[in-house]
Amino acid sequence: MSKHILLVGGGSGGHVFPLIAVAEALKTADSSTRIMMLGDGPFLAEACAAAGLKYKRIHSGKLRRYFDLRNLLVPFQSFIGLLQSLWILFWFMPDAVLTKGGAVAVMPALAARLYAIRVYTHESDAVPGLANRVIGKFAKLIFVSFESTAKYFKEGRAVLSGLPIRPGILSGSKEEALQKFNLRGDRKTILVAGGSQGAKRINDLILDSLISFVKTYQIIHQCGQGQLPEVKKTVERYGESPEIQANYRLFPFFDSGEMALAYAAADVVISRGGASNLFEISALGKPAIIIPLSLAASRGDQIDNAKEFQTYGGIMMEEENITPALVLNQLQELLEPDRYREVSLKIKSFAKLDAASHISQILLS
């Protein structure tokens, strides 16, 4: 009899892509496995449609850690989410549930607990978020990406799995990538990856000294869909610069295939400190400059991630202190041949390429 596995998550690519990777590993391990995705947000719906996965949407209440009138709605939204979860789980009746944390995961995990279904959760970041701290109290196992994360959970319950990454990310061809982006093979290429939502501070950093960057490097700039109009306006102010036209490529967002090619073309990556970004970069052995979200704009999870990644050769720069000159200097140092080889090897040791397979085997056991 085929197994039924429920995967729960939503929000940004950092929560969605690892679940897609686990779903692919489950189908590879046992093609008869029935998989359902549960969560919210257009990003998850689009990813499930692209992967051919069954998807159900539920309501969730996100508790904001500051005064916000929307917090008054959280109990009602959560209660609706619990009722939806109980109903969906009753009819699907999974053998195991894997959540990816986040507010949307709490009610399905609780519903599974009420049905005595095995609950597992995965924590991407070095320091767990509130949802996984709650789910971790009754989950059978907590899969963690960073070894240091285990201390936040009951002894023996955390399993170091690494972060599942999309298999296709590793398959990009450099020759094909240079052709797609119309770039030269004899010039170093920098990928500026702001994630699915973009990163305004990183966009501004590149745009403020765009001429300086393109004089030396080819730039593939993924700026985020919501920030595309503003970025395009700024680029247009430079006028008909031959160097920008030759060496600058602007994109709002990459799908998995395009992201694989962008990574393949890149010699160095400039990125936020989201765990998915770090594990993809490390799997490819790409030297990287990591600019995590500041404490003013986050709970500090990206800073903790970047600090761990730094021990494997990544360069961490705080966004409050970065300047184009500092970044250009770091790029020059990273691209020195001996330094480049050393950092590439060290960063690759951070990756755990079997993460999705490891998790899928436990879910199917």
GROMACS .gro file of N, CA, C and O in nm, residues 235-354:
model
  480
  235VAL      N    1   1.888   5.243  -1.366
  235VAL     CA    2   1.980   5.202  -1.472
  235VAL      C    3   1.966   5.295  -1.593
  235VAL      O    4   2.066   5.333  -1.655
  236GLU      N    5   1.843   5.332  -1.624
  236GLU     CA    6   1.820   5.419  -1.740
  236GLU      C    7   1.884   5.556  -1.723
  236GLU      O    8   1.919   5.622  -1.822
  237ARG      N    9   1.902   5.599  -1.598
  237ARG     CA   10   1.963   5.730  -1.574
  237ARG      C   11   2.110   5.734  -1.618
  237ARG      O   12   2.167   5.840  -1.639
  238TYR      N   13   2.170   5.617  -1.628
  238TYR     CA   14   2.310   5.611  -1.674
  238TYR      C   15   2.320   5.636  -1.825
  238TYR      O   16   2.430   5.653  -1.878
  239GLY      N   17   2.204   5.635  -1.893
  239GLY     CA   18   2.205   5.661  -2.036
  239GLY      C   19   2.255   5.541  -2.116
  239GLY      O   20   2.256   5.426  -2.067
  240GLU      N   21   2.299   5.567  -2.238
  240GLU     CA   22   2.342   5.461  -2.329
  240GLU      C   23   2.490   5.427  -2.306
  240GLU      O   24   2.575   5.448  -2.393
  241SER      N   25   2.520   5.374  -2.187
  241SER     CA   26   2.658   5.339  -2.156
  241SER      C   27   2.696   5.208  -2.224
  241SER      O   28   2.633   5.105  -2.199
  242PRO      N   29   2.799   5.208  -2.310
  242PRO     CA   30   2.840   5.084  -2.377
  242PRO      C   31   2.882   4.976  -2.276
  242PRO      O   32   2.857   4.857  -2.299
  243GLU      N   33   2.946   5.017  -2.167
  243GLU     CA   34   2.992   4.918  -2.068
  243GLU      C   35   2.874   4.852  -1.996
  243GLU      O   36   2.876   4.732  -1.969
  244ILE      N   37   2.770   4.930  -1.966
  244ILE     CA   38   2.651   4.872  -1.903
  244ILE      C   39   2.582   4.778  -2.001
  244ILE      O   40   2.541   4.667  -1.965
  245GLN      N   41   2.567   4.821  -2.124
  245GLN     CA   42   2.501   4.736  -2.223
  245GLN      C   43   2.576   4.605  -2.245
  245GLN      O   44   2.516   4.500  -2.264
  246ALA      N   45   2.708   4.611  -2.239
  246ALA     CA   46   2.789   4.491  -2.264
  246ALA      C   47   2.798   4.399  -2.143
  246ALA      O   48   2.805   4.276  -2.157
  247ASN      N   49   2.795   4.456  -2.022
  247ASN     CA   50   2.833   4.378  -1.904
  247ASN      C   51   2.728   4.371  -1.793
  247ASN      O   52   2.758   4.317  -1.685
  248TYR      N   53   2.608   4.422  -1.816
  248TYR     CA   54   2.506   4.422  -1.711
  248TYR      C   55   2.378   4.356  -1.761
  248TYR      O   56   2.326   4.393  -1.867
  249ARG      N   57   2.329   4.256  -1.685
  249ARG     CA   58   2.207   4.185  -1.722
  249ARG      C   59   2.111   4.190  -1.602
  249ARG      O   60   2.144   4.140  -1.495
  250LEU      N   61   1.993   4.246  -1.624
  250LEU     CA   62   1.896   4.267  -1.516
  250LEU      C   63   1.777   4.171  -1.532
  250LEU      O   64   1.720   4.160  -1.640
  251PHE      N   65   1.740   4.106  -1.420
  251PHE     CA   66   1.626   4.016  -1.418
  251PHE      C   67   1.548   4.035  -1.288
  251PHE      O   68   1.608   4.055  -1.183
  252PRO      N   69   1.415   4.024  -1.293
  252PRO     CA   70   1.339   4.036  -1.168
  252PRO      C   71   1.347   3.910  -1.083
  252PRO      O   72   1.357   3.917  -0.959
  253PHE      N   73   1.342   3.794  -1.148
  253PHE     CA   74   1.336   3.667  -1.075
  253PHE      C   75   1.379   3.555  -1.169
  253PHE      O   76   1.363   3.566  -1.291
  254PHE      N   77   1.432   3.448  -1.112
  254PHE     CA   78   1.471   3.331  -1.191
  254PHE      C   79   1.388   3.211  -1.148
  254PHE      O   80   1.370   3.186  -1.028
  255ASP      N   81   1.341   3.133  -1.247
  255ASP     CA   82   1.286   3.003  -1.211
  255ASP      C   83   1.402   2.907  -1.188
  255ASP      O   84   1.520   2.946  -1.200
  256SER      N   85   1.373   2.782  -1.155
  256SER     CA   86   1.481   2.689  -1.118
  256SER      C   87   1.583   2.669  -1.229
  256SER      O   88   1.704   2.669  -1.204
  257GLY      N   89   1.535   2.655  -1.352
  257GLY     CA   90   1.626   2.635  -1.464
  257GLY      C   91   1.715   2.757  -1.489
  257GLY      O   92   1.835   2.744  -1.514
  258GLU      N   93   1.655   2.875  -1.481
  258GLU     CA   94   1.731   2.999  -1.501
  258GLU      C   95   1.830   3.021  -1.387
  258GLU      O   96   1.943   3.068  -1.410
  259MET      N   97   1.788   2.984  -1.265
  259MET     CA   98   1.878   3.001  -1.150
  259MET      C   99   2.000   2.911  -1.165
  259MET      O  100   2.112   2.951  -1.133
  260ALA      N  101   1.978   2.789  -1.214
  260ALA     CA  102   2.090   2.697  -1.236
  260ALA      C  103   2.190   2.756  -1.335
  260ALA      O  104   2.312   2.746  -1.315
  261LEU      N  105   2.140   2.820  -1.439
  261LEU     CA  106   2.228   2.881  -1.539
  261LEU      C  107   2.298   3.004  -1.482
  261LEU      O  108   2.416   3.029  -1.511
  262ALA      N  109   2.226   3.083  -1.401
  262ALA     CA  110   2.288   3.201  -1.340
  262ALA      C  111   2.403   3.160  -1.249
  262ALA      O  112   2.510   3.223  -1.250
  263TYR      N  113   2.382   3.056  -1.170
  263TYR     CA  114   2.490   3.004  -1.084
  263TYR      C  115   2.606   2.954  -1.170
  263TYR      O  116   2.723   2.976  -1.138
  264ALA      N  117   2.574   2.882  -1.278
  264ALA     CA  118   2.679   2.825  -1.364
  264ALA      C  119   2.765   2.935  -1.427
  264ALA      O  120   2.886   2.919  -1.443
  265ALA      N  121   2.702   3.048  -1.462
  265ALA     CA  122   2.776   3.158  -1.524
  265ALA      C  123   2.864   3.231  -1.423
  265ALA      O  124   2.966   3.290  -1.461
  266ALA      N  125   2.824   3.229  -1.295
  266ALA     CA  126   2.888   3.313  -1.194
  266ALA      C  127   3.022   3.259  -1.145
  266ALA      O  128   3.037   3.139  -1.124
  267ASP      N  129   3.115   3.350  -1.124
  267ASP     CA  130   3.240   3.316  -1.056
  267ASP      C  131   3.227   3.344  -0.906
  267ASP      O  132   3.283   3.272  -0.824
  268VAL      N  133   3.155   3.450  -0.872
  268VAL     CA  134   3.130   3.487  -0.732
  268VAL      C  135   2.984   3.526  -0.719
  268VAL      O  136   2.925   3.582  -0.813
  269VAL      N  137   2.925   3.496  -0.603
  269VAL     CA  138   2.785   3.531  -0.577
  269VAL      C  139   2.779   3.633  -0.464
  269VAL      O  140   2.847   3.619  -0.363
  270ILE      N  141   2.696   3.737  -0.484
  270ILE     CA  142   2.663   3.831  -0.377
  270ILE      C  143   2.518   3.804  -0.340
  270ILE      O  144   2.430   3.809  -0.426
  271SER      N  145   2.493   3.773  -0.213
  271SER     CA  146   2.361   3.723  -0.176
  271SER      C  147   2.322   3.766  -0.036
  271SER      O  148   2.406   3.804   0.046
  272ARG      N  149   2.191   3.757  -0.007
  272ARG     CA  150   2.141   3.765   0.129
  272ARG      C  151   2.182   3.639   0.205
  272ARG      O  152   2.242   3.548   0.149
  273GLY      N  153   2.147   3.635   0.334
  273GLY     CA  154   2.189   3.524   0.418
  273GLY      C  155   2.083   3.420   0.444
  273GLY      O  156   2.088   3.347   0.544
  274GLY      N  157   1.984   3.410   0.353
  274GLY     CA  158   1.884   3.304   0.367
  274GLY      C  159   1.950   3.168   0.354
  274GLY      O  160   2.042   3.148   0.274
  275ALA      N  161   1.904   3.072   0.434
  275ALA     CA  162   1.968   2.940   0.437
  275ALA      C  163   1.967   2.872   0.301
  275ALA      O  164   2.066   2.808   0.262
  276SER      N  165   1.857   2.883   0.226
  276SER     CA  166   1.852   2.819   0.094
  276SER      C  167   1.961   2.872   0.003
  276SER      O  168   2.028   2.796  -0.067
  277ASN      N  169   1.980   3.003   0.004
  277ASN     CA  170   2.087   3.063  -0.078
  277ASN      C  171   2.222   3.004  -0.039
  277ASN      O  172   2.304   2.968  -0.125
  278LEU      N  173   2.250   2.999   0.092
  278LEU     CA  174   2.381   2.954   0.139
  278LEU      C  175   2.409   2.809   0.101
  278LEU      O  176   2.520   2.776   0.060
  279PHE      N  177   2.308   2.723   0.114
  279PHE     CA  178   2.330   2.582   0.082
  279PHE      C  179   2.341   2.558  -0.068
  279PHE      O  180   2.414   2.469  -0.112
  280GLU      N  181   2.270   2.636  -0.148
  280GLU     CA  182   2.286   2.624  -0.293
  280GLU      C  183   2.424   2.672  -0.336
  280GLU      O  184   2.492   2.606  -0.417
  281ILE      N  185   2.466   2.784  -0.282
  281ILE     CA  186   2.599   2.838  -0.314
  281ILE      C  187   2.708   2.738  -0.275
  281ILE      O  188   2.802   2.713  -0.351
  282SER      N  189   2.694   2.679  -0.156
  282SER     CA  190   2.798   2.587  -0.108
  282SER      C  191   2.799   2.458  -0.189
  282SER      O  192   2.906   2.401  -0.216
  283ALA      N  193   2.682   2.410  -0.230
  283ALA     CA  194   2.677   2.287  -0.310
  283ALA      C  195   2.753   2.304  -0.441
  283ALA      O  196   2.809   2.208  -0.494
  284LEU      N  197   2.755   2.427  -0.491
  284LEU     CA  198   2.825   2.456  -0.617
  284LEU      C  199   2.968   2.502  -0.596
  284LEU      O  200   3.043   2.522  -0.692
  285GLY      N  201   3.007   2.522  -0.469
  285GLY     CA  202   3.142   2.566  -0.439
  285GLY      C  203   3.174   2.705  -0.489
  285GLY      O  204   3.286   2.735  -0.529
  286LYS      N  205   3.074   2.794  -0.485
  286LYS     CA  206   3.094   2.930  -0.535
  286LYS      C  207   3.138   3.022  -0.422
  286LYS      O  208   3.065   3.038  -0.323
  287PRO      N  209   3.254   3.085  -0.431
  287PRO     CA  210   3.289   3.188  -0.333
  287PRO      C  211   3.180   3.295  -0.330
  287PRO      O  212   3.121   3.328  -0.434
  288ALA      N  213   3.152   3.346  -0.210
  288ALA     CA  214   3.036   3.434  -0.197
  288ALA      C  215   3.059   3.544  -0.095
  288ALA      O  216   3.131   3.526   0.004
  289ILE      N  217   2.995   3.657  -0.122
  289ILE     CA  218   2.985   3.767  -0.026
  289ILE      C  219   2.841   3.769   0.024
  289ILE      O  220   2.748   3.783  -0.056
  290ILE      N  221   2.823   3.751   0.152
  290ILE     CA  222   2.689   3.743   0.211
  290ILE      C  223   2.659   3.872   0.286
  290ILE      O  224   2.736   3.914   0.373
  291ILE      N  225   2.545   3.932   0.252
  291ILE     CA  226   2.502   4.057   0.316
  291ILE      C  227   2.367   4.028   0.382
  291ILE      O  228   2.262   4.041   0.318
  292PRO      N  229   2.367   3.984   0.507
  292PRO     CA  230   2.241   3.945   0.571
  292PRO      C  231   2.152   4.065   0.604
  292PRO      O  232   2.201   4.177   0.619
  293LEU      N  233   2.023   4.038   0.616
  293LEU     CA  234   1.930   4.140   0.664
  293LEU      C  235   1.974   4.185   0.802
  293LEU      O  236   2.015   4.105   0.886
  294SER      N  237   1.961   4.313   0.828
  294SER     CA  238   2.001   4.368   0.958
  294SER      C  239   1.898   4.333   1.065
  294SER      O  240   1.785   4.293   1.035
  295LEU      N  241   1.936   4.354   1.190
  295LEU     CA  242   1.845   4.331   1.302
  295LEU      C  243   1.726   4.425   1.297
  295LEU      O  244   1.617   4.391   1.346
  296ALA      N  245   1.744   4.540   1.236
  296ALA     CA  246   1.634   4.636   1.225
  296ALA      C  247   1.523   4.584   1.135
  296ALA      O  248   1.407   4.624   1.147
  297ALA      N  249   1.557   4.493   1.043
  297ALA     CA  250   1.460   4.445   0.945
  297ALA      C  251   1.426   4.298   0.962
  297ALA      O  252   1.350   4.242   0.882
  298SER      N  253   1.480   4.231   1.065
  298SER     CA  254   1.457   4.087   1.082
  298SER      C  255   1.481   4.047   1.227
  298SER      O  256   1.522   4.130   1.310
  299ARG      N  257   1.460   3.919   1.254
  299ARG     CA  258   1.488   3.868   1.389
  299ARG      C  259   1.635   3.829   1.404
  299ARG      O  260   1.675   3.777   1.508
  300GLY      N  261   1.714   3.853   1.301
  300GLY     CA  262   1.857   3.825   1.309
  300GLY      C  263   1.897   3.688   1.259
  300GLY      O  264   2.014   3.649   1.270
  301ASP      N  265   1.802   3.612   1.200
  301ASP     CA  266   1.833   3.477   1.155
  301ASP      C  267   1.938   3.474   1.045
  301ASP      O  268   2.026   3.387   1.043
  302GLN      N  269   1.930   3.572   0.952
  302GLN     CA  270   2.029   3.573   0.844
  302GLN      C  271   2.169   3.605   0.894
  302GLN      O  272   2.268   3.555   0.840
  303ILE      N  273   2.177   3.686   0.996
  303ILE     CA  274   2.308   3.718   1.055
  303ILE      C  275   2.369   3.593   1.116
  303ILE      O  276   2.488   3.562   1.095
  304ASP      N  277   2.288   3.515   1.189
  304ASP     CA  278   2.338   3.391   1.249
  304ASP      C  279   2.380   3.291   1.141
  304ASP      O  280   2.483   3.225   1.153
  305ASN      N  281   2.299   3.281   1.034
  305ASN     CA  282   2.334   3.192   0.923
  305ASN      C  283   2.468   3.232   0.861
  305ASN      O  284   2.555   3.149   0.835
  306ALA      N  285   2.482   3.363   0.836
  306ALA     CA  286   2.603   3.413   0.769
  306ALA      C  287   2.727   3.392   0.855
  306ALA      O  288   2.836   3.363   0.803
  307LYS      N  289   2.713   3.406   0.986
  307LYS     CA  290   2.827   3.383   1.075
  307LYS      C  291   2.875   3.239   1.067
  307LYS      O  292   2.995   3.211   1.067
  308GLU      N  293   2.780   3.144   1.061
  308GLU     CA  294   2.818   3.002   1.046
  308GLU      C  295   2.885   2.979   0.911
  308GLU      O  296   2.985   2.910   0.899
  309PHE      N  297   2.826   3.038   0.807
  309PHE     CA  298   2.878   3.022   0.672
  309PHE      C  299   3.018   3.081   0.660
  309PHE      O  300   3.103   3.031   0.586
  310GLN      N  301   3.043   3.185   0.737
  310GLN     CA  302   3.174   3.252   0.736
  310GLN      C  303   3.285   3.158   0.781
  310GLN      O  304   3.398   3.169   0.734
  311THR      N  305   3.253   3.065   0.869
  311THR     CA  306   3.356   2.971   0.917
  311THR      C  307   3.398   2.874   0.807
  311THR      O  308   3.498   2.804   0.821
  312TYR      N  309   3.320   2.869   0.698
  312TYR     CA  310   3.353   2.783   0.585
  312TYR      C  311   3.409   2.863   0.466
  312TYR      O  312   3.412   2.813   0.354
  313GLY      N  313   3.449   2.986   0.491
  313GLY     CA  314   3.515   3.064   0.387
  313GLY      C  315   3.431   3.171   0.323
  313GLY      O  316   3.484   3.249   0.241
  314GLY      N  317   3.302   3.179   0.356
  314GLY     CA  318   3.220   3.286   0.301
  314GLY      C  319   3.259   3.421   0.361
  314GLY      O  320   3.312   3.428   0.472
  315ILE      N  321   3.234   3.528   0.288
  315ILE     CA  322   3.261   3.663   0.337
  315ILE      C  323   3.129   3.724   0.383
  315ILE      O  324   3.034   3.733   0.306
  316MET      N  325   3.123   3.764   0.509
  316MET     CA  326   3.003   3.830   0.561
  316MET      C  327   3.029   3.979   0.573
  316MET      O  328   3.131   4.021   0.628
  317MET      N  329   2.935   4.058   0.523
  317MET     CA  330   2.946   4.204   0.533
  317MET      C  331   2.813   4.256   0.587
  317MET      O  332   2.706   4.223   0.533
  318GLU      N  333   2.817   4.335   0.693
  318GLU     CA  334   2.695   4.392   0.750
  318GLU      C  335   2.643   4.503   0.662
  318GLU      O  336   2.719   4.591   0.618
  319GLU      N  337   2.511   4.502   0.634
  319GLU     CA  338   2.458   4.596   0.536
  319GLU      C  339   2.469   4.742   0.582
  319GLU      O  340   2.474   4.832   0.498
  320GLU      N  341   2.476   4.764   0.713
  320GLU     CA  342   2.491   4.901   0.762
  320GLU      C  343   2.627   4.960   0.726
  320GLU      O  344   2.643   5.082   0.718
  321ASN      N  345   2.726   4.873   0.703
  321ASN     CA  346   2.864   4.920   0.684
  321ASN      C  347   2.918   4.901   0.542
  321ASN      O  348   3.031   4.939   0.514
  322ILE      N  349   2.838   4.842   0.453
  322ILE     CA  350   2.894   4.813   0.320
  322ILE      C  351   2.900   4.938   0.233
  322ILE      O  352   2.816   5.027   0.243
  323THR      N  353   3.001   4.941   0.149
  323THR     CA  354   3.015   5.044   0.047
  323THR      C  355   3.059   4.974  -0.082
  323THR      O  356   3.117   4.864  -0.076
  324PRO      N  357   3.035   5.034  -0.197
  324PRO     CA  358   3.083   4.974  -0.321
  324PRO      C  359   3.233   4.946  -0.320
  324PRO      O  360   3.279   4.842  -0.370
  325ALA      N  361   3.310   5.038  -0.262
  325ALA     CA  362   3.456   5.021  -0.259
  325ALA      C  363   3.495   4.896  -0.181
  325ALA      O  364   3.585   4.821  -0.222
  326LEU      N  365   3.429   4.873  -0.067
  326LEU     CA  366   3.459   4.755   0.014
  326LEU      C  367   3.425   4.627  -0.062
  326LEU      O  368   3.501   4.529  -0.059
  327VAL      N  369   3.311   4.627  -0.130
  327VAL     CA  370   3.270   4.507  -0.204
  327VAL      C  371   3.365   4.482  -0.321
  327VAL      O  372   3.407   4.367  -0.345
  328LEU      N  373   3.402   4.586  -0.393
  328LEU     CA  374   3.496   4.569  -0.504
  328LEU      C  375   3.630   4.516  -0.455
  328LEU      O  376   3.694   4.432  -0.522
  329ASN      N  377   3.673   4.561  -0.340
  329ASN     CA  378   3.799   4.513  -0.283
  329ASN      C  379   3.789   4.364  -0.247
  329ASN      O  380   3.882   4.286  -0.274
  330GLN      N  381   3.677   4.323  -0.187
  330GLN     CA  382   3.657   4.182  -0.151
  330GLN      C  383   3.651   4.095  -0.277
  330GLN      O  384   3.705   3.984  -0.279
  331LEU      N  385   3.586   4.145  -0.381
  331LEU     CA  386   3.579   4.068  -0.506
  331LEU      C  387   3.719   4.047  -0.564
  331LEU      O  388   3.752   3.936  -0.609
  332GLN      N  389   3.798   4.151  -0.562
  332GLN     CA  390   3.935   4.139  -0.614
  332GLN      C  391   4.014   4.034  -0.538
  332GLN      O  392   4.085   3.952  -0.598
  333GLU      N  393   4.000   4.034  -0.405
  333GLU     CA  394   4.072   3.936  -0.322
  333GLU      C  395   4.022   3.795  -0.348
  333GLU      O  396   4.102   3.700  -0.361
  334LEU      N  397   3.890   3.777  -0.355
  334LEU     CA  398   3.833   3.644  -0.376
  334LEU      C  399   3.873   3.585  -0.511
  334LEU      O  400   3.886   3.463  -0.525
  335LEU      N  401   3.892   3.670  -0.610
  335LEU     CA  402   3.919   3.621  -0.745
  335LEU      C  403   4.067   3.598  -0.774
  335LEU      O  404   4.102   3.554  -0.884
  336GLU      N  405   4.154   3.623  -0.675
  336GLU     CA  406   4.294   3.582  -0.690
  336GLU      C  407   4.297   3.429  -0.697
  336GLU      O  408   4.237   3.362  -0.613
  337PRO      N  409   4.362   3.370  -0.797
  337PRO     CA  410   4.350   3.226  -0.824
  337PRO      C  411   4.370   3.135  -0.703
  337PRO      O  412   4.288   3.044  -0.680
  338ASP      N  413   4.476   3.154  -0.625
  338ASP     CA  414   4.500   3.066  -0.510
  338ASP      C  415   4.390   3.081  -0.406
  338ASP      O  416   4.341   2.983  -0.349
  339ARG      N  417   4.353   3.205  -0.378
  339ARG     CA  418   4.247   3.233  -0.281
  339ARG      C  419   4.115   3.174  -0.329
  339ARG      O  420   4.039   3.116  -0.251
  340TYR      N  421   4.086   3.188  -0.456
  340TYR     CA  422   3.961   3.137  -0.513
  340TYR      C  423   3.949   2.986  -0.494
  340TYR      O  424   3.845   2.936  -0.450
  341ARG      N  425   4.056   2.913  -0.526
  341ARG     CA  426   4.054   2.767  -0.512
  341ARG      C  427   4.035   2.726  -0.366
  341ARG      O  428   3.958   2.635  -0.335
  342GLU      N  429   4.104   2.794  -0.276
  342GLU     CA  430   4.097   2.762  -0.133
  342GLU      C  431   3.955   2.784  -0.080
  342GLU      O  432   3.898   2.697  -0.012
  343VAL      N  433   3.895   2.898  -0.113
  343VAL     CA  434   3.760   2.930  -0.063
  343VAL      C  435   3.656   2.838  -0.126
  343VAL      O  436   3.565   2.791  -0.057
  344SER      N  437   3.671   2.808  -0.254
  344SER     CA  438   3.576   2.721  -0.322
  344SER      C  439   3.570   2.583  -0.256
  344SER      O  440   3.462   2.529  -0.231
  345LEU      N  441   3.685   2.526  -0.228
  345LEU     CA  442   3.690   2.394  -0.164
  345LEU      C  443   3.631   2.398  -0.023
  345LEU      O  444   3.557   2.307   0.017
  346LYS      N  445   3.663   2.503   0.051
  346LYS     CA  446   3.615   2.514   0.190
  346LYS      C  447   3.463   2.532   0.193
  346LYS      O  448   3.393   2.470   0.274
  347ILE      N  449   3.411   2.617   0.106
  347ILE     CA  450   3.267   2.641   0.102
  347ILE      C  451   3.192   2.513   0.063
  347ILE      O  452   3.086   2.483   0.117
  348LYS      N  453   3.249   2.435  -0.028
  348LYS     CA  454   3.182   2.313  -0.072
  348LYS      C  455   3.166   2.213   0.042
  348LYS      O  456   3.072   2.133   0.044
  349SER      N  457   3.255   2.218   0.140
  349SER     CA  458   3.246   2.125   0.253
  349SER      C  459   3.128   2.157   0.345
  349SER      O  460   3.090   2.077   0.429
  350PHE      N  461   3.067   2.275   0.328
  350PHE     CA  462   2.951   2.316   0.407
  350PHE      C  463   2.824   2.244   0.361
  350PHE      O  464   2.732   2.221   0.438
  351ALA      N  465   2.821   2.206   0.233
  351ALA     CA  466   2.699   2.149   0.173
  351ALA      C  467   2.675   2.006   0.220
  351ALA      O  468   2.767   1.933   0.256
  352LYS      N  469   2.547   1.969   0.219
  352LYS     CA  470   2.507   1.829   0.245
  352LYS      C  471   2.412   1.791   0.131
  352LYS      O  472   2.291   1.815   0.137
  353LEU      N  473   2.469   1.730   0.029
  353LEU     CA  474   2.395   1.708  -0.095
  353LEU      C  475   2.287   1.601  -0.083
  353LEU      O  476   2.200   1.591  -0.168
  354ASP      N  477   2.294   1.519   0.023
  354ASP     CA  478   2.195   1.412   0.039
  354ASP      C  479   2.080   1.450   0.132
  354ASP      O  480   2.005   1.364   0.177
   0.00000   0.00000   0.00000
